[in-house]
Short mmCIF file of C-alpha atoms in Angstrom, two decimals:
data_model
loop_
_atom_site.label_atom_id
_atom_site.label_comp_id
_atom_site.label_asym_id
_atom_site.label_seq_id
_atom_site.Cartn_x
_atom_site.Cartn_y
_atom_site.Cartn_z
CA MET A 767 -107.19 -51.27 90.23
CA SER A 768 -108.49 -53.83 92.96
CA GLU A 769 -106.49 -53.55 96.41
CA VAL A 770 -104.01 -56.27 96.56
CA SER A 771 -104.38 -58.63 99.75
CA THR A 772 -101.99 -59.47 102.39
CA ILE A 773 -101.82 -62.79 103.07
CA ASP A 774 -99.79 -65.34 104.93
CA LEU A 775 -98.47 -68.70 103.82
CA TYR A 776 -101.32 -70.74 105.32
CA ARG A 777 -103.76 -69.10 102.74
CA LEU A 778 -102.06 -69.63 99.65
CA PRO A 779 -104.38 -72.24 97.86
CA GLU A 780 -107.18 -69.43 98.01
CA HIS A 781 -105.03 -66.82 95.93
CA VAL A 782 -103.63 -68.88 93.08
CA ASN A 783 -103.10 -66.59 90.09
CA GLN A 784 -103.61 -63.33 92.14
CA THR A 785 -101.54 -60.81 93.00
CA VAL A 786 -101.08 -60.82 96.77
CA ARG A 787 -98.92 -58.93 99.39
CA ILE A 788 -96.64 -61.23 101.83
CA GLN A 789 -94.62 -60.11 104.68
CA GLY A 790 -91.85 -61.95 106.27
CA TRP A 791 -87.98 -62.54 106.20
CA VAL A 792 -85.35 -63.48 103.99
CA HIS A 793 -84.57 -66.68 104.68
CA GLY A 794 -82.17 -67.54 101.91
CA LEU A 795 -81.02 -66.21 98.56
CA ARG A 796 -79.58 -67.69 95.13
CA GLY A 797 -79.43 -67.12 91.71
CA SER A 798 -77.60 -65.55 88.70
CA ASN A 799 -77.33 -62.20 87.10
CA ALA A 800 -80.64 -62.44 85.33
CA ARG A 801 -82.63 -64.46 88.18
CA GLN A 802 -82.85 -64.35 92.13
CA PHE A 803 -84.55 -66.93 94.13
CA LEU A 804 -85.59 -65.67 97.37
CA SER A 805 -86.52 -67.47 100.11
CA LEU A 806 -89.31 -66.08 102.03
CA ARG A 807 -90.13 -67.04 105.53
CA ASN A 808 -93.68 -66.36 106.98
CA SER A 809 -95.98 -68.46 109.30
CA GLY A 810 -93.24 -71.14 109.92
CA LYS A 811 -93.31 -71.88 106.34
CA ILE A 812 -90.85 -70.87 103.33
CA LEU A 813 -92.00 -69.58 100.01
CA GLN A 814 -89.83 -69.25 96.79
CA VAL A 815 -90.03 -65.76 95.49
CA LEU A 816 -88.72 -65.40 91.98
CA ALA A 817 -87.16 -62.15 90.94
CA GLU A 818 -86.29 -61.61 87.50
CA LYS A 819 -84.14 -58.45 86.06
CA GLU A 820 -86.24 -58.33 83.13
CA ILE A 821 -89.26 -57.48 85.22
CA LEU A 822 -87.99 -55.31 88.01
CA GLY A 823 -85.39 -53.21 86.45
CA GLU A 824 -81.29 -53.11 87.07
CA ASP A 825 -81.50 -51.03 90.32
CA LEU A 826 -84.20 -53.08 91.98
CA PHE A 827 -82.88 -56.30 90.92
CA SER A 828 -79.62 -55.20 92.41
CA GLU A 829 -80.95 -54.46 95.75
CA ILE A 830 -82.70 -57.92 95.91
CA LYS A 831 -79.55 -59.70 94.74
CA HIS A 832 -77.56 -58.11 97.80
CA LEU A 833 -80.34 -58.52 100.52
CA LYS A 834 -78.64 -59.97 103.57
CA GLN A 835 -80.15 -63.12 105.35
CA GLU A 836 -83.12 -62.11 107.98
CA THR A 837 -84.05 -58.64 106.58
CA SER A 838 -87.46 -58.25 106.75
CA VAL A 839 -89.24 -57.58 103.51
CA GLU A 840 -92.60 -56.73 102.28
CA VAL A 841 -93.07 -58.47 98.82
CA ILE A 842 -95.90 -58.02 96.02
CA GLY A 843 -96.27 -60.42 92.96
CA LYS A 844 -98.30 -63.04 91.27
CA LEU A 845 -98.83 -66.33 93.09
CA VAL A 846 -98.63 -69.21 90.89
CA GLU A 847 -98.57 -72.91 91.36
CA ASN A 848 -94.92 -74.84 91.03
CA GLU A 849 -94.85 -78.62 91.36
CA LYS A 850 -91.08 -78.25 92.36
CA SER A 851 -92.02 -76.02 95.35
CA PRO A 852 -91.95 -77.77 98.90
CA ILE A 853 -95.28 -76.07 99.51
CA GLY A 854 -96.61 -76.21 95.77
CA PHE A 855 -96.48 -72.30 94.81
CA GLU A 856 -94.14 -69.65 93.72
CA LEU A 857 -94.24 -65.80 93.90
CA VAL A 858 -93.27 -63.99 90.88
CA LEU A 859 -91.94 -60.57 92.52
CA SER A 860 -93.64 -57.41 90.73
CA SER A 861 -92.24 -55.05 93.75
CA PHE A 862 -91.03 -55.14 97.23
CA LYS A 863 -89.73 -52.93 100.35
CA LYS A 864 -87.59 -53.51 103.50
CA VAL A 865 -88.90 -53.29 106.57
CA GLY A 866 -86.17 -53.99 109.00
CA GLU A 867 -82.28 -54.20 107.94
CA SER A 868 -80.34 -57.24 109.15
CA ASP A 869 -76.85 -57.19 110.47
CA ASN A 870 -74.46 -59.86 109.72
CA TYR A 871 -76.55 -63.04 110.92
CA PRO A 872 -74.47 -65.14 113.00
CA ILE A 873 -76.22 -68.80 111.68
CA THR A 874 -75.26 -69.25 108.39
CA PRO A 875 -75.45 -72.16 106.02
CA LYS A 876 -72.36 -73.80 107.32
CA GLU A 877 -71.87 -76.46 109.88
CA HIS A 878 -72.01 -74.87 113.38
CA GLY A 879 -71.14 -76.43 116.67
CA ILE A 880 -74.51 -77.62 119.13
CA ASP A 881 -73.08 -75.11 122.07
CA PHE A 882 -72.65 -72.35 119.53
CA LEU A 883 -76.24 -73.15 118.22
CA LEU A 884 -77.90 -73.62 121.59
CA SER A 885 -76.10 -70.19 122.58
CA GLN A 886 -78.06 -68.77 119.62
CA ARG A 887 -81.28 -70.65 120.29
CA HIS A 888 -83.37 -67.20 120.05
CA LEU A 889 -82.26 -67.23 116.30
CA TRP A 890 -81.74 -70.65 115.51
CA LEU A 891 -85.47 -71.39 116.05
CA ARG A 892 -85.46 -69.82 112.51
CA SER A 893 -83.69 -72.47 110.68
CA SER A 894 -85.75 -74.89 108.53
CA LYS A 895 -85.14 -78.09 110.76
CA GLN A 896 -86.00 -76.10 114.02
CA LEU A 897 -89.26 -74.51 112.14
CA ALA A 898 -90.08 -78.15 111.47
CA ILE A 899 -89.59 -79.50 114.76
CA ILE A 900 -91.70 -76.99 116.41
CA LYS A 901 -94.53 -77.33 114.10
CA VAL A 902 -94.76 -81.08 114.82
CA ARG A 903 -94.43 -80.18 118.58
CA SER A 904 -97.60 -77.73 117.90
CA GLU A 905 -99.46 -80.55 116.38
CA LEU A 906 -98.64 -83.10 118.91
CA SER A 907 -99.70 -80.60 121.67
CA TYR A 908 -103.10 -80.21 119.74
CA GLN A 909 -103.52 -83.90 119.07
CA ILE A 910 -102.97 -84.58 122.84
CA ARG A 911 -105.44 -82.35 123.97
CA LYS A 912 -108.06 -83.20 121.25
CA TYR A 913 -107.59 -86.91 122.28
CA PHE A 914 -108.78 -86.07 125.91
CA HIS A 915 -111.31 -83.77 124.82
CA ASN A 916 -112.79 -86.55 122.55
CA ASN A 917 -112.49 -88.79 125.57
CA GLN A 918 -114.59 -86.71 127.91
CA PHE A 919 -111.34 -85.86 130.05
CA THR A 920 -111.61 -82.75 131.77
CA LEU A 921 -108.50 -80.61 132.09
CA ILE A 922 -107.16 -79.60 135.25
CA ASP A 923 -104.42 -77.09 135.65
CA THR A 924 -102.31 -78.08 138.48
CA PRO A 925 -100.13 -76.15 140.62
CA ILE A 926 -96.32 -75.57 139.76
CA LEU A 927 -95.28 -74.35 143.20
CA THR A 928 -96.29 -77.10 145.69
CA GLY A 929 -95.24 -77.86 149.37
CA SER A 930 -95.45 -81.68 148.60
CA ILE A 931 -92.78 -83.97 147.13
CA GLY A 932 -94.32 -85.94 144.36
CA GLU A 933 -91.45 -88.23 143.02
CA SER A 934 -87.76 -87.99 144.98
CA ALA A 935 -86.74 -85.50 147.59
CA GLY A 936 -83.41 -85.87 145.69
CA THR A 937 -84.66 -84.07 142.30
CA LEU A 938 -86.41 -81.11 143.82
CA PHE A 939 -85.90 -77.60 142.99
CA SER A 940 -86.75 -75.53 146.06
CA THR A 941 -87.34 -71.71 146.86
CA GLU A 942 -88.33 -69.68 149.77
CA TYR A 943 -92.20 -69.07 149.84
CA PHE A 944 -92.77 -65.99 152.01
CA ASP A 945 -92.99 -67.15 155.74
CA LEU A 946 -94.23 -70.61 154.93
CA GLY A 947 -90.77 -72.15 154.43
CA ASN A 948 -89.76 -73.98 151.45
CA ALA A 949 -91.71 -74.41 148.14
CA TYR A 950 -91.13 -76.63 145.23
CA LEU A 951 -91.10 -76.73 141.49
CA ALA A 952 -93.68 -79.43 140.52
CA GLN A 953 -92.10 -82.88 139.69
CA THR A 954 -95.82 -84.00 138.53
CA GLY A 955 -99.32 -82.78 138.77
CA GLN A 956 -100.50 -86.17 139.83
CA LEU A 957 -101.32 -85.77 143.32
CA TYR A 958 -103.24 -82.52 142.67
CA LEU A 959 -104.68 -84.53 139.33
CA GLU A 960 -106.28 -87.05 141.73
CA THR A 961 -108.19 -84.84 143.87
CA ALA A 962 -110.38 -84.04 140.52
CA ILE A 963 -111.02 -87.39 139.73
CA PHE A 964 -113.64 -87.48 142.53
CA ALA A 965 -115.38 -84.24 141.03
CA HIS A 966 -114.93 -85.14 137.24
CA ASN A 967 -114.00 -89.08 137.08
CA LYS A 968 -111.70 -88.39 134.05
CA VAL A 969 -109.25 -85.66 134.09
CA TYR A 970 -105.96 -84.53 132.61
CA CYS A 971 -103.05 -81.89 133.21
CA TYR A 972 -100.47 -80.70 130.45
CA GLY A 973 -97.77 -78.38 131.66
CA PRO A 974 -94.05 -77.92 132.49
CA THR A 975 -92.54 -80.24 135.36
CA PHE A 976 -89.16 -79.92 136.88
CA ARG A 977 -86.59 -82.62 137.91
CA ALA A 978 -83.24 -81.59 139.58
CA GLU A 979 -81.63 -84.67 138.21
CA LYS A 980 -77.89 -84.25 137.46
CA SER A 981 -77.97 -86.40 134.38
CA LYS A 982 -76.37 -85.23 131.05
CA THR A 983 -77.83 -88.11 128.97
CA ARG A 984 -79.72 -87.19 125.62
CA ARG A 985 -83.15 -88.01 127.10
CA HIS A 986 -83.08 -85.70 130.04
CA LEU A 987 -83.86 -82.28 130.39
CA THR A 988 -84.33 -80.25 133.75
CA GLU A 989 -87.57 -78.54 132.49
CA PHE A 990 -89.82 -80.48 130.25
CA TRP A 991 -93.47 -80.91 129.42
CA MET A 992 -95.47 -83.52 130.76
CA VAL A 993 -99.05 -84.62 130.08
CA GLU A 994 -100.75 -86.75 133.07
CA ALA A 995 -104.14 -88.34 133.20
CA GLU A 996 -105.89 -89.78 136.03
CA THR A 997 -109.38 -91.85 135.88
CA ALA A 998 -111.51 -93.19 138.87
CA PHE A 999 -112.77 -96.62 138.80
CA LEU A 1000 -109.86 -97.62 136.05
CA THR A 1001 -107.83 -100.91 136.90
CA HIS A 1002 -104.16 -101.54 135.98
CA ALA A 1003 -104.92 -103.85 133.20
CA GLU A 1004 -107.85 -101.17 131.77
CA ASN A 1005 -105.00 -98.23 132.17
CA LEU A 1006 -102.64 -100.26 129.88
CA LYS A 1007 -105.44 -100.41 127.04
CA LEU A 1008 -105.72 -96.32 127.72
CA GLN A 1009 -102.16 -95.48 127.45
CA GLU A 1010 -101.69 -97.73 124.16
CA ASN A 1011 -104.74 -96.13 122.37
CA PHE A 1012 -103.60 -92.57 123.42
CA VAL A 1013 -99.95 -93.23 122.18
CA LYS A 1014 -101.12 -94.79 118.93
CA THR A 1015 -103.81 -92.21 118.23
CA VAL A 1016 -101.83 -88.79 118.96
CA ILE A 1017 -98.91 -90.58 116.75
CA LYS A 1018 -100.73 -91.60 114.05
CA GLU A 1019 -102.79 -88.11 113.82
CA THR A 1020 -99.42 -85.92 114.04
CA VAL A 1021 -97.54 -87.80 111.72
CA ALA A 1022 -100.54 -87.40 109.25
CA ALA A 1023 -101.06 -83.48 109.53
CA CYS A 1024 -97.08 -83.12 109.50
CA GLU A 1025 -96.06 -84.81 106.32
CA PRO A 1026 -94.10 -81.69 104.92
CA GLU A 1027 -92.33 -81.20 108.28
CA LEU A 1028 -91.29 -84.37 108.28
CA LYS A 1029 -89.98 -84.47 105.04
CA VAL A 1030 -87.58 -81.61 105.98
CA LEU A 1031 -86.41 -83.51 108.61
CA GLU A 1032 -85.93 -86.48 106.30
CA ARG A 1033 -88.09 -88.81 108.76
CA ASP A 1034 -89.10 -92.00 107.29
CA THR A 1035 -92.04 -92.83 109.50
CA SER A 1036 -92.86 -96.03 107.83
CA THR A 1037 -91.27 -97.92 110.65
CA LEU A 1038 -92.86 -95.64 113.21
CA LEU A 1039 -96.30 -96.61 111.71
CA ASP A 1040 -95.67 -99.93 111.56
CA TYR A 1041 -94.72 -100.23 115.35
CA ILE A 1042 -98.09 -98.62 116.37
CA SER A 1043 -100.15 -100.81 114.09
CA LYS A 1044 -99.53 -103.55 115.95
CA PRO A 1045 -99.92 -104.44 119.92
CA PHE A 1046 -97.54 -103.32 122.18
CA ALA A 1047 -95.70 -106.13 124.12
CA LEU A 1048 -96.29 -106.31 127.85
CA ILE A 1049 -93.86 -108.43 130.00
CA ASP A 1050 -93.36 -108.32 133.79
CA TYR A 1051 -90.12 -107.04 135.42
CA LYS A 1052 -89.42 -110.38 136.53
CA GLU A 1053 -89.33 -111.92 132.86
CA ALA A 1054 -87.34 -108.63 131.85
CA LEU A 1055 -84.96 -109.59 134.27
CA GLU A 1056 -84.41 -113.07 133.30
CA TYR A 1057 -84.21 -112.34 129.76
CA LEU A 1058 -81.46 -109.76 130.29
CA GLN A 1059 -79.62 -112.26 132.53
CA SER A 1060 -79.73 -115.00 129.63
CA GLN A 1061 -78.04 -112.35 127.59
CA GLY A 1062 -75.03 -111.94 129.71
CA GLU A 1063 -76.36 -108.96 131.82
CA ASP A 1064 -75.02 -108.24 135.23
CA ILE A 1065 -78.64 -107.50 136.72
CA THR A 1066 -80.45 -108.32 139.88
CA TRP A 1067 -83.58 -108.17 141.43
CA GLY A 1068 -84.29 -104.20 142.25
CA ASP A 1069 -81.82 -103.06 139.72
CA ASP A 1070 -82.69 -100.50 137.44
CA ILE A 1071 -83.12 -101.40 133.64
CA ASN A 1072 -80.94 -98.85 131.90
CA SER A 1073 -81.41 -97.43 128.49
CA GLU A 1074 -79.21 -100.07 126.77
CA ARG A 1075 -81.02 -102.79 128.59
CA GLU A 1076 -84.44 -101.11 127.67
CA GLN A 1077 -83.54 -101.31 124.03
CA MET A 1078 -82.34 -104.85 124.17
CA LEU A 1079 -85.94 -105.62 125.17
CA CYS A 1080 -87.30 -103.47 122.42
CA GLN A 1081 -85.23 -105.67 120.00
CA LYS A 1082 -86.42 -108.87 121.31
CA PHE A 1083 -89.90 -107.72 120.88
CA GLY A 1084 -89.49 -105.79 117.78
CA GLY A 1085 -91.00 -102.50 118.95
CA PRO A 1086 -92.28 -100.69 121.85
CA VAL A 1087 -93.00 -102.77 125.02
CA PHE A 1088 -94.69 -101.97 128.28
CA ILE A 1089 -92.72 -103.18 131.37
CA GLN A 1090 -94.90 -103.92 134.29
CA LYS A 1091 -94.84 -104.60 138.11
CA TYR A 1092 -91.45 -103.43 139.17
CA PRO A 1093 -90.04 -104.05 142.53
CA ARG A 1094 -92.27 -102.09 145.17
CA GLU A 1095 -89.18 -100.35 146.80
CA ALA A 1096 -88.36 -98.76 143.36
CA LYS A 1097 -91.20 -96.98 142.99
CA ALA A 1098 -93.28 -94.16 144.36
CA PHE A 1099 -95.41 -94.38 147.60
CA TYR A 1100 -98.48 -94.04 145.93
CA MET A 1101 -98.37 -96.92 143.47
CA LYS A 1102 -100.94 -99.86 144.69
CA VAL A 1103 -98.95 -102.90 146.01
CA ASN A 1104 -99.43 -106.00 143.64
CA PRO A 1105 -101.63 -108.42 145.60
CA GLU A 1106 -100.39 -111.39 143.75
CA ASP A 1107 -96.88 -110.78 144.85
CA PRO A 1108 -96.39 -107.85 147.54
CA ARG A 1109 -92.89 -107.38 146.38
CA THR A 1110 -94.01 -105.45 143.36
CA VAL A 1111 -96.48 -102.73 142.19
CA LEU A 1112 -99.30 -102.31 139.63
CA ASN A 1113 -97.44 -100.19 137.43
CA ALA A 1114 -95.87 -99.85 134.17
CA ASP A 1115 -93.29 -98.23 132.01
CA LEU A 1116 -93.84 -97.95 128.24
CA ILE A 1117 -90.23 -98.15 126.50
CA ALA A 1118 -90.04 -96.97 123.04
CA PRO A 1119 -87.46 -98.24 120.40
CA ASP A 1120 -84.94 -96.30 118.47
CA GLY A 1121 -83.24 -95.04 121.39
CA VAL A 1122 -86.01 -93.20 122.84
CA GLY A 1123 -86.84 -95.09 126.07
CA GLU A 1124 -89.29 -94.74 128.63
CA ILE A 1125 -92.00 -92.12 127.19
CA ILE A 1126 -94.82 -93.44 129.46
CA GLY A 1127 -95.05 -94.00 133.24
CA GLY A 1128 -98.19 -95.40 134.94
CA SER A 1129 -99.62 -97.26 137.67
CA GLU A 1130 -102.95 -98.16 139.52
CA ARG A 1131 -103.07 -95.97 142.85
CA GLU A 1132 -103.44 -97.09 146.40
CA GLU A 1133 -106.58 -96.29 147.54
CA SER A 1134 -106.08 -97.46 151.25
CA TYR A 1135 -105.66 -94.72 153.76
CA GLU A 1136 -103.77 -96.85 155.88
CA THR A 1137 -101.42 -98.32 153.58
CA ILE A 1138 -100.58 -95.26 152.01
CA THR A 1139 -99.83 -93.45 155.07
CA LYS A 1140 -97.53 -96.39 156.03
CA ARG A 1141 -95.70 -96.08 152.57
CA LEU A 1142 -95.23 -92.42 153.37
CA GLU A 1143 -93.56 -93.43 156.75
CA GLU A 1144 -91.70 -95.86 155.14
CA GLU A 1145 -89.97 -93.19 152.56
CA ASN A 1146 -89.33 -90.72 155.51
CA LEU A 1147 -91.73 -88.12 153.89
CA PRO A 1148 -93.60 -85.76 156.35
CA VAL A 1149 -97.05 -87.12 156.74
CA GLU A 1150 -98.70 -84.04 157.88
CA SER A 1151 -97.60 -82.56 154.49
CA TYR A 1152 -99.78 -85.00 152.67
CA GLU A 1153 -103.07 -84.64 154.84
CA TRP A 1154 -105.15 -83.04 151.83
CA TYR A 1155 -103.68 -85.94 149.85
CA LEU A 1156 -104.64 -88.73 152.45
CA GLU A 1157 -108.25 -87.19 152.86
CA LEU A 1158 -108.82 -88.53 149.46
CA ARG A 1159 -108.91 -92.06 150.83
CA LYS A 1160 -111.32 -90.83 153.84
CA TYR A 1161 -114.19 -89.73 151.68
CA GLY A 1162 -115.30 -92.00 149.20
CA SER A 1163 -111.77 -93.76 148.02
CA VAL A 1164 -112.00 -95.92 144.73
CA PRO A 1165 -109.90 -97.77 142.60
CA HIS A 1166 -108.23 -95.35 140.04
CA SER A 1167 -105.17 -95.28 138.13
CA GLY A 1168 -103.17 -92.84 135.76
CA PHE A 1169 -100.15 -92.14 133.82
CA GLY A 1170 -97.45 -89.59 132.68
CA LEU A 1171 -96.02 -88.80 129.42
CA GLY A 1172 -92.78 -86.75 128.72
CA THR A 1173 -93.85 -84.83 125.50
CA GLU A 1174 -90.04 -84.13 124.33
CA ARG A 1175 -89.39 -87.71 124.34
CA LEU A 1176 -92.52 -88.59 122.08
CA ILE A 1177 -91.61 -85.35 119.73
CA ALA A 1178 -87.95 -87.13 119.40
CA TRP A 1179 -89.54 -90.67 118.55
CA ILE A 1180 -91.86 -89.00 115.94
CA CYS A 1181 -89.25 -86.85 114.43
CA GLY A 1182 -86.28 -89.33 114.45
CA LEU A 1183 -84.34 -86.99 116.64
CA GLN A 1184 -81.07 -88.35 118.82
CA HIS A 1185 -81.39 -85.77 121.52
CA VAL A 1186 -84.37 -83.97 123.36
CA ARG A 1187 -82.82 -80.84 123.61
CA GLU A 1188 -84.11 -79.73 119.95
CA CYS A 1189 -87.73 -80.72 121.11
CA ILE A 1190 -88.67 -77.69 123.19
CA PRO A 1191 -88.15 -74.20 121.93
CA TYR A 1192 -85.65 -73.39 125.25
CA PRO A 1193 -83.95 -76.36 126.61
CA ARG A 1194 -83.10 -76.30 130.15
CA MET A 1195 -80.09 -78.46 131.23
CA MET A 1196 -77.84 -79.03 133.98
CA GLU A 1197 -75.10 -77.18 131.86
CA ARG A 1198 -77.32 -74.52 130.05
CA LEU A 1199 -79.67 -71.69 131.30
CA TYR A 1200 -79.05 -69.33 128.53
CA PRO A 1201 -80.87 -67.90 126.59
#
């Protein structure tokens, strides 16, 4: 008798009509006194295993029938095609053994409250919907890196601990750093990323970002993953084209690769794909203000465009919209002042519909040493802490632009989720640091 191959669920098509061994966990169990259908989880996928009393005998069948959820097992059987199976295959069981017993697993098929599930996040990750979301996240992460690799961007790993403020002093997590005073968890890798364009022209970073915002909205996390890109000799207008192409490409490729997962999530992606088949709308902040005022919104120059107003604009344009040239005083010191209207800067936010909101923020960067020094002073930021950054403007400064995209919001949009807390394995929010 030939040796039985041990396989995972990625390799099923290679072993049709063969006897194979699969190791995994009991995801669920249902059936009758003659047949049991065991859902076996392996590699983030779920395989139906058919156990028949006539084949297995009374004792073994009874043992299977009483298996507890999340018991780890090793099964042997014939792998056959099954059109009704979500993954197209079924295993007809011939033998099995337990690997690890399971106690009374706390997450059952009944409804559970979100607080309970988040407290059980270490176990909730095993649930069908969560399996699908994490698979989409993994694929999106791959497609992001693939896009930049294919477009000759060099990966730069920027520091998480920094002595410089990238966005706002009011949203920093600080910690003591030996004898050097306070260090901060990075709000952005952008400032460090800019240093690398003078060596590599086109660069990106992808990693965790921290914002101590006291916000409890469904769009905010205190720790999230952001991809940022910087390009030398790139104008604001060219930057917008790059962002649009990037977003459309990674969405299209992720949706194509994750059809089974999106089916589990009951996500109809037809509208999403329609959005990315057309050019994104582009309006000035001034135009957005005028439209919102015409709709009865009490909003004046310099006011933030909140989430409800963002969605009003998306509805007007029938999809994603870039809002560009915001008031200078509302944006970061490194954004280039608009030469045609010094009240504004050459920046843009990409707003996604369906309640998702801003997914990208980008701008052309200020390349003048004198101008950026003045902006730092206006913001009451310690110029001496930015000497390394200012020196970039002294040794061959060039026009350049960049952007940052929050991964979790893009995952929420792709998956059709209402809250970003399910888009990251372990969400960190104002009220949650466990597990």
